[in-house]
Amino acid sequence: MSEIINRIRFYHYISFVLSNQQKDPLCGMCKAYANTVLAMSEGLSLLEGEHNDEITAVAPQVAQLLEEARGKIKAIDAPKDSVGQKKAGNCKMPEGVCFVKSSKAILNRL
């Protein structure tokens, strides 16, 4: 059960990161951003489909996190035909640093 709760907490966290970075002039137009939005939407749907019974058993506060995450991720309009901002020479973050990819990487550690 704790794994499901941690995943719900992650999707809540990433939904706010993605919602916030949508307003960023580089992140919001980046291929990494668009790919992450798609992956998080699919991952959230998969989580809900595979673990529906466990999800219905979580505390109401945790269920609320899931509801907020779902709403935020669905509301994001990911850019179409986006380009990698680093590869295009626009993003000047240090090598290996990406707000979106770094946030997404947390999921792999859960």
C-alpha atoms as a PDB file:
ATOM      1  CA  MET A   1       0.000   0.000   0.000  1.00  0.00           C
ATOM      2  CA  SER A   2       2.836   2.424   0.783  1.00  0.00           C
ATOM      3  CA  GLU A   3       4.129   2.019  -2.784  1.00  0.00           C
ATOM      4  CA  ILE A   4       0.731   3.103  -4.162  1.00  0.00           C
ATOM      5  CA  ILE A   5       0.592   6.061  -1.787  1.00  0.00           C
ATOM      6  CA  ASN A   6       4.107   7.138  -2.791  1.00  0.00           C
ATOM      7  CA  ARG A   7       3.177   6.925  -6.455  1.00  0.00           C
ATOM      8  CA  ILE A   8       0.075   9.021  -5.854  1.00  0.00           C
ATOM      9  CA  ARG A   9       2.189  11.566  -3.986  1.00  0.00           C
ATOM     10  CA  PHE A  10       4.635  11.582  -6.922  1.00  0.00           C
ATOM     11  CA  TYR A  11       1.903  12.245  -9.485  1.00  0.00           C
ATOM     12  CA  HIS A  12       0.605  15.062  -7.311  1.00  0.00           C
ATOM     13  CA  TYR A  13       4.111  16.533  -7.130  1.00  0.00           C
ATOM     14  CA  ILE A  14       4.846  16.183 -10.861  1.00  0.00           C
ATOM     15  CA  SER A  15       1.457  17.636 -11.801  1.00  0.00           C
ATOM     16  CA  PHE A  16       2.440  20.890 -10.109  1.00  0.00           C
ATOM     17  CA  VAL A  17       5.910  20.874 -11.690  1.00  0.00           C
ATOM     18  CA  LEU A  18       4.429  20.377 -15.148  1.00  0.00           C
ATOM     19  CA  SER A  19       1.690  22.927 -14.596  1.00  0.00           C
ATOM     20  CA  ASN A  20       4.239  25.476 -13.432  1.00  0.00           C
ATOM     21  CA  GLN A  21       6.778  24.772 -16.192  1.00  0.00           C
ATOM     22  CA  GLN A  22       4.089  25.127 -18.832  1.00  0.00           C
ATOM     23  CA  LYS A  23       4.452  28.880 -18.258  1.00  0.00           C
ATOM     24  CA  ASP A  24       8.240  28.798 -18.667  1.00  0.00           C
ATOM     25  CA  PRO A  25       9.242  30.132 -22.103  1.00  0.00           C
ATOM     26  CA  LEU A  26      11.711  27.298 -22.719  1.00  0.00           C
ATOM     27  CA  CYS A  27      10.384  24.331 -20.735  1.00  0.00           C
ATOM     28  CA  GLY A  28       6.833  24.896 -21.920  1.00  0.00           C
ATOM     29  CA  MET A  29       7.958  24.555 -25.541  1.00  0.00           C
ATOM     30  CA  CYS A  30      10.439  21.709 -25.075  1.00  0.00           C
ATOM     31  CA  LYS A  31      10.180  18.189 -26.459  1.00  0.00           C
ATOM     32  CA  ALA A  32      11.243  16.800 -23.054  1.00  0.00           C
ATOM     33  CA  TYR A  33       8.308  18.648 -21.499  1.00  0.00           C
ATOM     34  CA  ALA A  34       5.810  17.378 -24.093  1.00  0.00           C
ATOM     35  CA  ASN A  35       7.099  13.801 -23.735  1.00  0.00           C
ATOM     36  CA  THR A  36       6.909  13.998 -19.949  1.00  0.00           C
ATOM     37  CA  VAL A  37       3.342  15.286 -19.968  1.00  0.00           C
ATOM     38  CA  LEU A  38       2.340  12.373 -22.194  1.00  0.00           C
ATOM     39  CA  ALA A  39       4.244   9.843 -20.077  1.00  0.00           C
ATOM     40  CA  MET A  40       2.740  11.149 -16.834  1.00  0.00           C
ATOM     41  CA  SER A  41      -0.772  11.086 -18.261  1.00  0.00           C
ATOM     42  CA  GLU A  42      -0.310   7.511 -19.431  1.00  0.00           C
ATOM     43  CA  GLY A  43       1.379   6.489 -16.177  1.00  0.00           C
ATOM     44  CA  LEU A  44      -1.399   7.949 -14.078  1.00  0.00           C
ATOM     45  CA  SER A  45      -4.020   6.118 -16.134  1.00  0.00           C
ATOM     46  CA  LEU A  46      -2.063   2.888 -15.800  1.00  0.00           C
ATOM     47  CA  LEU A  47      -1.723   3.329 -12.042  1.00  0.00           C
ATOM     48  CA  GLU A  48      -5.451   3.908 -11.687  1.00  0.00           C
ATOM     49  CA  GLY A  49      -6.292   0.971 -13.941  1.00  0.00           C
ATOM     50  CA  GLU A  50      -3.974  -1.561 -12.340  1.00  0.00           C
ATOM     51  CA  HIS A  51      -4.416  -0.542  -8.710  1.00  0.00           C
ATOM     52  CA  ASN A  52      -8.014   0.619  -8.516  1.00  0.00           C
ATOM     53  CA  ASP A  53      -8.797  -1.552  -5.492  1.00  0.00           C
ATOM     54  CA  GLU A  54      -5.808  -0.257  -3.521  1.00  0.00           C
ATOM     55  CA  ILE A  55      -6.558   3.333  -4.539  1.00  0.00           C
ATOM     56  CA  THR A  56     -10.123   3.107  -3.271  1.00  0.00           C
ATOM     57  CA  ALA A  57      -8.714   1.972   0.096  1.00  0.00           C
ATOM     58  CA  VAL A  58      -6.367   4.941   0.637  1.00  0.00           C
ATOM     59  CA  ALA A  59      -7.088   7.738   3.082  1.00  0.00           C
ATOM     60  CA  PRO A  60      -9.349  10.532   1.800  1.00  0.00           C
ATOM     61  CA  GLN A  61      -6.430  12.994   1.874  1.00  0.00           C
ATOM     62  CA  VAL A  62      -4.422  10.751  -0.439  1.00  0.00           C
ATOM     63  CA  ALA A  63      -7.397  10.255  -2.740  1.00  0.00           C
ATOM     64  CA  GLN A  64      -7.679  14.052  -2.940  1.00  0.00           C
ATOM     65  CA  LEU A  65      -4.032  14.259  -4.057  1.00  0.00           C
ATOM     66  CA  LEU A  66      -4.801  11.826  -6.851  1.00  0.00           C
ATOM     67  CA  GLU A  67      -7.840  13.823  -7.930  1.00  0.00           C
ATOM     68  CA  GLU A  68      -5.820  17.054  -8.022  1.00  0.00           C
ATOM     69  CA  ALA A  69      -3.005  15.387  -9.968  1.00  0.00           C
ATOM     70  CA  ARG A  70      -5.426  13.970 -12.532  1.00  0.00           C
ATOM     71  CA  GLY A  71      -7.066  17.357 -13.044  1.00  0.00           C
ATOM     72  CA  LYS A  72      -3.794  19.253 -13.386  1.00  0.00           C
ATOM     73  CA  ILE A  73      -2.214  16.781 -15.797  1.00  0.00           C
ATOM     74  CA  LYS A  74      -5.351  16.604 -17.971  1.00  0.00           C
ATOM     75  CA  ALA A  75      -5.502  20.408 -18.109  1.00  0.00           C
ATOM     76  CA  ILE A  76      -2.006  20.732 -19.581  1.00  0.00           C
ATOM     77  CA  ASP A  77      -1.892  21.490 -23.268  1.00  0.00           C
ATOM     78  CA  ALA A  78       1.446  19.977 -24.280  1.00  0.00           C
ATOM     79  CA  PRO A  79       3.101  21.642 -27.253  1.00  0.00           C
ATOM     80  CA  LYS A  80       2.851  19.929 -30.614  1.00  0.00           C
ATOM     81  CA  ASP A  81       5.900  19.687 -32.874  1.00  0.00           C
ATOM     82  CA  SER A  82       8.174  20.759 -30.031  1.00  0.00           C
ATOM     83  CA  VAL A  83      11.963  20.695 -30.205  1.00  0.00           C
ATOM     84  CA  GLY A  84      14.539  19.879 -27.572  1.00  0.00           C
ATOM     85  CA  GLN A  85      15.504  23.284 -26.230  1.00  0.00           C
ATOM     86  CA  LYS A  86      19.036  22.191 -25.245  1.00  0.00           C
ATOM     87  CA  LYS A  87      19.693  20.609 -28.613  1.00  0.00           C
ATOM     88  CA  ALA A  88      18.407  23.754 -30.293  1.00  0.00           C
ATOM     89  CA  GLY A  89      20.878  25.788 -28.225  1.00  0.00           C
ATOM     90  CA  ASN A  90      18.208  27.726 -26.359  1.00  0.00           C
ATOM     91  CA  CYS A  91      18.376  26.169 -22.873  1.00  0.00           C
ATOM     92  CA  LYS A  92      21.523  27.184 -21.040  1.00  0.00           C
ATOM     93  CA  MET A  93      21.074  24.961 -17.986  1.00  0.00           C
ATOM     94  CA  PRO A  94      24.229  22.953 -17.193  1.00  0.00           C
ATOM     95  CA  GLU A  95      24.755  19.608 -18.893  1.00  0.00           C
ATOM     96  CA  GLY A  96      22.516  16.950 -17.354  1.00  0.00           C
ATOM     97  CA  VAL A  97      20.246  19.479 -15.636  1.00  0.00           C
ATOM     98  CA  CYS A  98      16.600  19.683 -16.649  1.00  0.00           C
ATOM     99  CA  PHE A  99      13.804  20.785 -14.357  1.00  0.00           C
ATOM    100  CA  VAL A 100      11.325  18.450 -16.012  1.00  0.00           C
ATOM    101  CA  LYS A 101      13.519  15.380 -16.553  1.00  0.00           C
ATOM    102  CA  SER A 102      14.979  15.615 -13.055  1.00  0.00           C
ATOM    103  CA  SER A 103      11.505  15.682 -11.563  1.00  0.00           C
ATOM    104  CA  LYS A 104      10.369  12.779 -13.725  1.00  0.00           C
ATOM    105  CA  ALA A 105      13.396  10.717 -12.644  1.00  0.00           C
ATOM    106  CA  ILE A 106      12.001  10.505  -9.106  1.00  0.00           C
ATOM    107  CA  LEU A 107       9.419   8.001 -10.342  1.00  0.00           C
ATOM    108  CA  ASN A 108      12.174   5.549 -11.258  1.00  0.00           C
ATOM    109  CA  ARG A 109      13.366   5.533  -7.656  1.00  0.00           C
ATOM    110  CA  LEU A 110       9.990   4.662  -6.126  1.00  0.00           C
END
